[in-house]
mmCIF file of C-alpha atoms and ligand atoms in Angstrom:
data_model
loop_
_atom_site.group_PDB
_atom_site.id
_atom_site.type_symbol
_atom_site.label_atom_id
_atom_site.label_comp_id
_atom_site.label_asym_id
_atom_site.label_seq_id
_atom_site.Cartn_x
_atom_site.Cartn_y
_atom_site.Cartn_z
ATOM 1 C CA MET A 1 102.102 149.751 32.675
ATOM 2 C CA ARG A 2 102.184 151.509 36.649
ATOM 3 C CA MET A 3 105.626 150.186 37.806
ATOM 4 C CA ILE A 4 107.993 150.549 40.535
ATOM 5 C CA LEU A 5 111.341 149.877 40.389
ATOM 6 C CA VAL A 6 113.635 148.784 44.067
ATOM 7 C CA GLY A 7 116.986 148.005 45.067
ATOM 8 C CA PRO A 8 120.122 149.324 46.458
ATOM 9 C CA PRO A 9 121.970 153.144 45.682
ATOM 10 C CA GLY A 10 124.061 152.410 42.640
ATOM 11 C CA ALA A 11 121.806 149.910 42.071
ATOM 12 C CA GLY A 12 121.054 151.125 38.275
ATOM 13 C CA LYS A 13 117.521 152.221 38.924
ATOM 14 C CA GLY A 14 117.668 155.691 36.763
ATOM 15 C CA THR A 15 119.783 154.089 34.621
ATOM 16 C CA GLN A 16 117.183 152.021 33.468
ATOM 17 C CA ALA A 17 114.096 154.000 34.327
ATOM 18 C CA ALA A 18 116.120 156.118 31.556
ATOM 19 C CA ARG A 19 115.528 153.316 29.133
ATOM 20 C CA LEU A 20 112.349 152.012 30.158
ATOM 21 C CA VAL A 21 110.231 155.297 30.091
ATOM 22 C CA GLU A 22 111.325 155.782 26.652
ATOM 23 C CA GLN A 23 110.143 152.466 25.812
ATOM 24 C CA PHE A 24 106.636 152.136 27.355
ATOM 25 C CA ARG A 25 106.209 156.370 26.689
ATOM 26 C CA ILE A 26 105.284 156.648 30.525
ATOM 27 C CA PRO A 27 106.269 159.226 33.081
ATOM 28 C CA HIS A 28 110.030 158.930 34.998
ATOM 29 C CA ILE A 29 109.317 159.824 38.770
ATOM 30 C CA SER A 30 112.039 159.754 40.639
ATOM 31 C CA SER A 31 111.546 161.387 44.314
ATOM 32 C CA GLY A 32 115.225 161.637 45.038
ATOM 33 C CA ASP A 33 115.496 164.067 41.641
ATOM 34 C CA MET A 34 111.915 165.893 42.893
ATOM 35 C CA PHE A 35 114.001 166.427 45.961
ATOM 36 C CA ARG A 36 117.415 167.649 44.493
ATOM 37 C CA ALA A 37 114.912 170.018 42.264
ATOM 38 C CA GLU A 38 113.630 171.091 45.563
ATOM 39 C CA VAL A 39 117.509 171.497 47.444
ATOM 40 C CA LYS A 40 118.010 173.342 44.168
ATOM 41 C CA SER A 41 115.536 175.449 44.482
ATOM 42 C CA GLY A 42 116.771 177.181 47.074
ATOM 43 C CA SER A 43 113.366 176.645 49.363
ATOM 44 C CA GLU A 44 112.667 176.432 53.323
ATOM 45 C CA LEU A 45 111.497 172.614 52.226
ATOM 46 C CA GLY A 46 114.739 172.035 49.916
ATOM 47 C CA LYS A 47 116.858 173.205 53.505
ATOM 48 C CA GLN A 48 114.526 170.821 55.424
ATOM 49 C CA LEU A 49 115.196 168.349 52.711
ATOM 50 C CA ASP A 50 119.033 169.011 52.283
ATOM 51 C CA HIS A 51 119.713 168.450 55.764
ATOM 52 C CA HIS A 52 118.343 164.300 55.342
ATOM 53 C CA MET A 53 119.907 163.493 51.920
ATOM 54 C CA LYS A 54 123.521 164.677 52.500
ATOM 55 C CA SER A 55 124.250 162.462 55.697
ATOM 56 C CA GLY A 56 122.705 159.736 53.594
ATOM 57 C CA GLY A 57 119.719 159.888 55.794
ATOM 58 C CA LEU A 58 116.301 159.107 54.494
ATOM 59 C CA VAL A 59 113.382 162.569 54.147
ATOM 60 C CA PRO A 60 110.561 161.256 56.832
ATOM 61 C CA ASP A 61 107.352 159.613 55.545
ATOM 62 C CA ASP A 62 105.818 162.250 56.110
ATOM 63 C CA VAL A 63 107.113 164.665 54.106
ATOM 64 C CA THR A 64 107.757 162.006 51.164
ATOM 65 C CA ILE A 65 104.193 160.204 50.867
ATOM 66 C CA PRO A 66 102.471 163.899 50.013
ATOM 67 C CA ILE A 67 105.043 165.169 47.927
ATOM 68 C CA VAL A 68 104.665 161.908 45.404
ATOM 69 C CA LEU A 69 101.089 161.100 45.655
ATOM 70 C CA LYS A 70 100.395 164.447 44.341
ATOM 71 C CA ARG A 71 103.256 163.724 41.709
ATOM 72 C CA ILE A 72 101.253 160.663 40.912
ATOM 73 C CA THR A 73 97.750 161.621 41.028
ATOM 74 C CA SER A 74 98.449 164.679 38.343
ATOM 75 C CA PRO A 75 97.076 163.983 34.811
ATOM 76 C CA ASP A 76 100.251 162.894 33.086
ATOM 77 C CA CYS A 77 99.786 159.723 34.631
ATOM 78 C CA ALA A 78 96.943 158.868 33.993
ATOM 79 C CA ASN A 79 98.052 155.695 32.010
ATOM 80 C CA GLY A 80 100.741 155.264 33.717
ATOM 81 C CA PHE A 81 104.044 155.703 35.400
ATOM 82 C CA LEU A 82 107.498 154.472 36.670
ATOM 83 C CA LEU A 83 108.402 154.872 39.946
ATOM 84 C CA ASP A 84 112.142 155.294 41.020
ATOM 85 C CA GLY A 85 113.056 155.359 44.695
ATOM 86 C CA PHE A 86 109.943 155.610 46.042
ATOM 87 C CA PRO A 87 108.595 153.095 47.984
ATOM 88 C CA ARG A 88 111.713 152.864 50.536
ATOM 89 C CA THR A 89 109.584 152.609 53.567
ATOM 90 C CA ARG A 90 106.994 149.704 54.459
ATOM 91 C CA PRO A 91 104.605 153.039 55.638
ATOM 92 C CA GLN A 92 105.364 154.643 52.009
ATOM 93 C CA ALA A 93 103.952 151.541 50.414
ATOM 94 C CA GLU A 94 100.823 151.369 52.864
ATOM 95 C CA ALA A 95 100.819 154.715 51.369
ATOM 96 C CA LEU A 96 100.622 153.921 48.203
ATOM 97 C CA ASP A 97 98.747 151.226 48.169
ATOM 98 C CA ARG A 98 95.793 153.362 49.774
ATOM 99 C CA GLU A 99 95.915 155.857 47.182
ATOM 100 C CA MET A 100 95.689 153.652 43.953
ATOM 101 C CA THR A 101 93.172 151.308 45.528
ATOM 102 C CA LYS A 102 91.209 155.071 45.728
ATOM 103 C CA ALA A 103 92.073 155.524 42.258
ATOM 104 C CA GLY A 104 90.556 152.253 41.169
ATOM 105 C CA VAL A 105 93.680 151.405 39.587
ATOM 106 C CA ALA A 106 96.836 148.311 40.735
ATOM 107 C CA LEU A 107 100.464 148.425 40.003
ATOM 108 C CA SER A 108 101.925 146.461 37.119
ATOM 109 C CA ALA A 109 104.668 144.810 38.631
ATOM 110 C CA VAL A 110 107.641 146.061 41.682
ATOM 111 C CA VAL A 111 111.096 145.129 39.508
ATOM 112 C CA LEU A 112 113.547 144.887 42.190
ATOM 113 C CA ILE A 113 117.201 145.243 40.821
ATOM 114 C CA GLU A 114 119.338 143.000 42.602
ATOM 115 C CA VAL A 115 123.281 144.207 42.850
ATOM 116 C CA PRO A 116 125.990 142.679 45.610
ATOM 117 C CA ASP A 117 126.502 144.873 48.378
ATOM 118 C CA SER A 118 130.272 145.151 47.479
ATOM 119 C CA LEU A 119 129.657 146.703 44.086
ATOM 120 C CA LEU A 120 127.682 149.529 45.426
ATOM 121 C CA GLU A 121 130.020 151.742 46.992
ATOM 122 C CA GLU A 122 132.544 151.952 44.133
ATOM 123 C CA ARG A 123 129.154 152.998 41.614
ATOM 124 C CA ALA A 124 128.217 155.258 43.570
ATOM 125 C CA VAL A 125 131.041 157.425 44.497
ATOM 126 C CA LEU A 126 132.283 157.627 40.761
ATOM 127 C CA ARG A 127 128.764 158.394 39.538
ATOM 128 C CA ARG A 128 128.236 161.944 37.665
ATOM 129 C CA SER A 129 125.364 162.844 35.922
ATOM 130 C CA ASP A 130 125.267 165.299 33.515
ATOM 131 C CA PRO A 131 123.045 168.294 34.841
ATOM 132 C CA GLU A 132 122.166 169.394 31.255
ATOM 133 C CA THR A 133 120.675 166.196 30.049
ATOM 134 C CA GLY A 134 119.978 164.538 32.634
ATOM 135 C CA THR A 135 121.893 161.802 31.612
ATOM 136 C CA ILE A 136 123.993 159.015 34.129
ATOM 137 C CA TYR A 137 127.959 158.569 33.629
ATOM 138 C CA HIS A 138 130.442 156.414 35.556
ATOM 139 C CA LEU A 139 134.032 157.007 35.604
ATOM 140 C CA LYS A 140 134.915 153.550 35.013
ATOM 141 C CA TYR A 141 131.929 151.864 33.399
ATOM 142 C CA ASN A 142 129.934 154.678 31.301
ATOM 143 C CA PRO A 143 132.596 157.126 30.823
ATOM 144 C CA PRO A 144 131.169 160.180 30.131
ATOM 145 C CA PRO A 145 133.064 162.529 26.807
ATOM 146 C CA GLU A 146 136.369 164.716 28.139
ATOM 147 C CA ALA A 147 134.021 167.879 26.639
ATOM 148 C CA ILE A 148 130.967 167.574 29.519
ATOM 149 C CA ILE A 149 133.378 166.540 32.376
ATOM 150 C CA PRO A 150 133.973 170.198 33.881
ATOM 151 C CA ARG A 151 129.796 171.083 33.586
ATOM 152 C CA LEU A 152 129.205 167.107 35.926
ATOM 153 C CA VAL A 153 127.132 166.936 38.835
ATOM 154 C CA HIS A 154 129.058 164.970 41.767
ATOM 155 C CA ARG A 155 126.066 164.391 44.214
ATOM 156 C CA ALA A 156 126.640 165.577 47.578
ATOM 157 C CA ASP A 157 125.398 162.159 48.925
ATOM 158 C CA ASP A 158 127.902 159.951 47.057
ATOM 159 C CA THR A 159 130.869 159.963 49.473
ATOM 160 C CA LYS A 160 131.876 157.204 50.874
ATOM 161 C CA GLU A 161 130.291 157.143 54.266
ATOM 162 C CA ALA A 162 126.602 158.389 52.696
ATOM 163 C CA VAL A 163 126.805 155.767 50.822
ATOM 164 C CA ASP A 164 128.047 153.491 53.602
ATOM 165 C CA LYS A 165 124.812 154.679 55.436
ATOM 166 C CA ARG A 166 122.380 155.075 52.748
ATOM 167 C CA ILE A 167 123.495 150.822 52.343
ATOM 168 C CA ALA A 168 122.521 150.330 55.888
ATOM 169 C CA LYS A 169 119.021 152.192 55.495
ATOM 170 C CA TYR A 170 117.966 150.167 52.313
ATOM 171 C CA HIS A 171 118.320 146.968 54.861
ATOM 172 C CA SER A 172 117.046 148.209 58.026
ATOM 173 C CA GLU A 173 114.209 150.661 55.955
ATOM 174 C CA THR A 174 113.482 149.206 52.524
ATOM 175 C CA ALA A 175 114.272 145.608 52.445
ATOM 176 C CA PRO A 176 110.928 145.206 54.624
ATOM 177 C CA ILE A 177 109.009 146.541 51.566
ATOM 178 C CA ILE A 178 109.331 143.678 49.524
ATOM 179 C CA PRO A 179 107.657 140.797 51.537
ATOM 180 C CA PHE A 180 104.896 143.289 50.629
ATOM 181 C CA TYR A 181 105.048 142.767 47.003
ATOM 182 C CA SER A 182 106.051 139.021 46.963
ATOM 183 C CA GLU A 183 102.534 138.190 48.959
ATOM 184 C CA LYS A 184 100.603 140.328 46.445
ATOM 185 C CA GLY A 185 102.260 138.524 43.530
ATOM 186 C CA ILE A 186 103.963 141.385 41.627
ATOM 187 C CA LEU A 187 107.679 141.415 42.902
ATOM 188 C CA LYS A 188 110.055 140.903 39.833
ATOM 189 C CA LYS A 189 113.402 139.825 40.582
ATOM 190 C CA VAL A 190 116.187 141.080 38.313
ATOM 191 C CA ASP A 191 120.127 140.385 38.084
ATOM 192 C CA GLY A 192 121.891 143.779 38.037
ATOM 193 C CA VAL A 193 124.872 142.937 37.606
ATOM 194 C CA GLY A 194 126.547 143.196 34.069
ATOM 195 C CA ASP A 195 126.082 145.199 30.877
ATOM 196 C CA PRO A 196 123.521 147.740 31.536
ATOM 197 C CA ASN A 197 121.555 146.911 27.898
ATOM 198 C CA ALA A 198 121.671 143.406 29.260
ATOM 199 C CA ILE A 199 119.929 144.084 32.731
ATOM 200 C CA THR A 200 117.699 146.153 30.636
ATOM 201 C CA GLU A 201 116.331 143.039 27.984
ATOM 202 C CA ARG A 202 116.513 140.996 31.828
ATOM 203 C CA ILE A 203 113.654 144.162 33.269
ATOM 204 C CA LYS A 204 111.837 143.543 29.986
ATOM 205 C CA ALA A 205 111.512 139.836 30.061
ATOM 206 C CA VAL A 206 109.925 139.752 33.939
ATOM 207 C CA LEU A 207 107.958 142.689 32.683
ATOM 208 C CA ASN A 208 106.332 139.915 29.842
ATOM 209 C CA SER A 209 106.478 136.904 31.892
HETATM 210 P P1 LIG B 1 120.491 154.186 40.955
HETATM 211 O O1 LIG B 1 119.364 154.935 40.976
HETATM 212 O O2 LIG B 1 119.906 152.644 41.654
HETATM 213 O O3 LIG B 1 121.222 154.929 42.787
HETATM 214 P P2 LIG B 1 122.173 154.901 39.272
HETATM 215 O O4 LIG B 1 121.474 154.324 38.066
HETATM 216 O O5 LIG B 1 122.272 156.243 39.307
HETATM 217 O O6 LIG B 1 122.206 153.983 40.706
HETATM 218 O O7 LIG B 1 123.361 153.946 38.681
HETATM 219 C C1 LIG B 1 125.129 154.173 39.518
HETATM 220 C C2 LIG B 1 125.869 154.614 39.259
HETATM 221 O O8 LIG B 1 125.877 152.979 38.389
HETATM 222 C C3 LIG B 1 126.234 155.714 37.741
HETATM 223 O O9 LIG B 1 127.617 156.114 37.764
HETATM 224 C C4 LIG B 1 125.962 154.510 36.541
HETATM 225 O O10 LIG B 1 126.419 155.138 35.151
HETATM 226 C C5 LIG B 1 126.292 153.068 36.835
HETATM 227 N N1 LIG B 1 125.648 151.694 37.114
HETATM 228 C C6 LIG B 1 124.501 151.494 36.346
HETATM 229 N N2 LIG B 1 123.949 150.286 35.858
HETATM 230 C C7 LIG B 1 125.398 149.840 35.457
HETATM 231 C C8 LIG B 1 126.309 148.499 35.788
HETATM 232 N N3 LIG B 1 125.288 147.559 34.852
HETATM 233 N N4 LIG B 1 127.331 148.113 35.869
HETATM 234 C C9 LIG B 1 128.054 149.026 36.111
HETATM 235 N N5 LIG B 1 127.746 150.407 36.496
HETATM 236 C C10 LIG B 1 126.352 151.064 36.535
HETATM 237 P P1 LIG B 2 119.991 156.540 44.723
HETATM 238 O O1 LIG B 2 119.484 156.640 43.493
HETATM 239 O O2 LIG B 2 121.412 156.456 44.973
HETATM 240 O O3 LIG B 2 119.157 155.324 45.264
HETATM 241 P P2 LIG B 2 117.698 158.743 45.471
HETATM 242 O O4 LIG B 2 118.352 159.814 44.191
HETATM 243 O O5 LIG B 2 116.387 157.617 45.106
HETATM 244 O O6 LIG B 2 119.267 157.905 45.601
HETATM 245 O O7 LIG B 2 118.053 159.151 46.203
HETATM 246 C C1 LIG B 2 118.160 159.424 47.412
HETATM 247 C C2 LIG B 2 118.758 160.658 49.035
HETATM 248 O O8 LIG B 2 117.023 160.805 48.677
HETATM 249 C C3 LIG B 2 117.626 159.417 49.352
HETATM 250 O O9 LIG B 2 119.073 159.267 50.347
HETATM 251 C C4 LIG B 2 116.827 160.053 50.832
HETATM 252 O O10 LIG B 2 117.745 160.715 51.592
HETATM 253 C C5 LIG B 2 116.285 160.729 49.928
HETATM 254 N N1 LIG B 2 114.660 160.093 49.567
HETATM 255 C C6 LIG B 2 114.845 159.766 47.417
HETATM 256 N N2 LIG B 2 113.778 158.708 48.204
HETATM 257 C C7 LIG B 2 113.371 159.063 48.845
HETATM 258 C C8 LIG B 2 111.960 158.458 49.763
HETATM 259 N N3 LIG B 2 110.841 157.411 48.669
HETATM 260 N N4 LIG B 2 111.640 158.613 51.228
HETATM 261 C C9 LIG B 2 112.635 158.633 51.863
HETATM 262 N N5 LIG B 2 113.950 159.323 51.291
HETATM 263 C C10 LIG B 2 113.552 159.508 49.502
#
């Protein structure tokens, strides 16, 4: 299984990815998680990434593409992977396509998680993550246990201003990759509103169809 999860910020990509990789036993490759780890390391590259990320902008393609392509060509991805948050621009989608053609492998599916803009801001602003387990919580829709609240992380780009900018970037930069995959006949659309368990079932159903 070589699949991509696409959707606006807050659509539930990370939440669904965690469930799907457990079932399919493939690595979860989140470009956002990779970039946040680099920022945390304090490296020069991390400082560059932070500059783009915290305001809600995109990391430039010439930085993003080599990092992610290198990751998917590592040995643990030989039997598949789930990409979450990449590709996010048309040049990224084309670069991925070239890399996969070169490797003689094909994408199994691109799953688009659809959520109306009006729900996204609240989803992202009240998102919290547990740095110890990687679990994604939501203060209203998936409340964390009381005892771990002090250690939870609120992302620097989960402010109203940065989220609004990310939603706008999604429409201008990322939405153009949808026709690219639709023309290839591998795009599967899933309604991302409702109980997360129901959404996992919807994704599994389209993957089997
Ligand atoms: P993405 O990776 O697409 O940005 P996340 O999976 O991190 O999205 O989810 C964003 C926030 O919304 C998190 O706080 C998560 O707990 C919450 N969330 C995820 N799926 C749902 C859902 N189906 N309904 C309500 N809230 C959700
Ligand atoms: P979300 O889960 O809210 O959609 P991510 O964790 O995927 O957000 O990404 C967080 C930020 O990291 C993005 O707003 C962007 O600045 C940067 N980023 C992640 N993936 C990419 C990518 N493929 N191209 C450019 N920037 C990216």
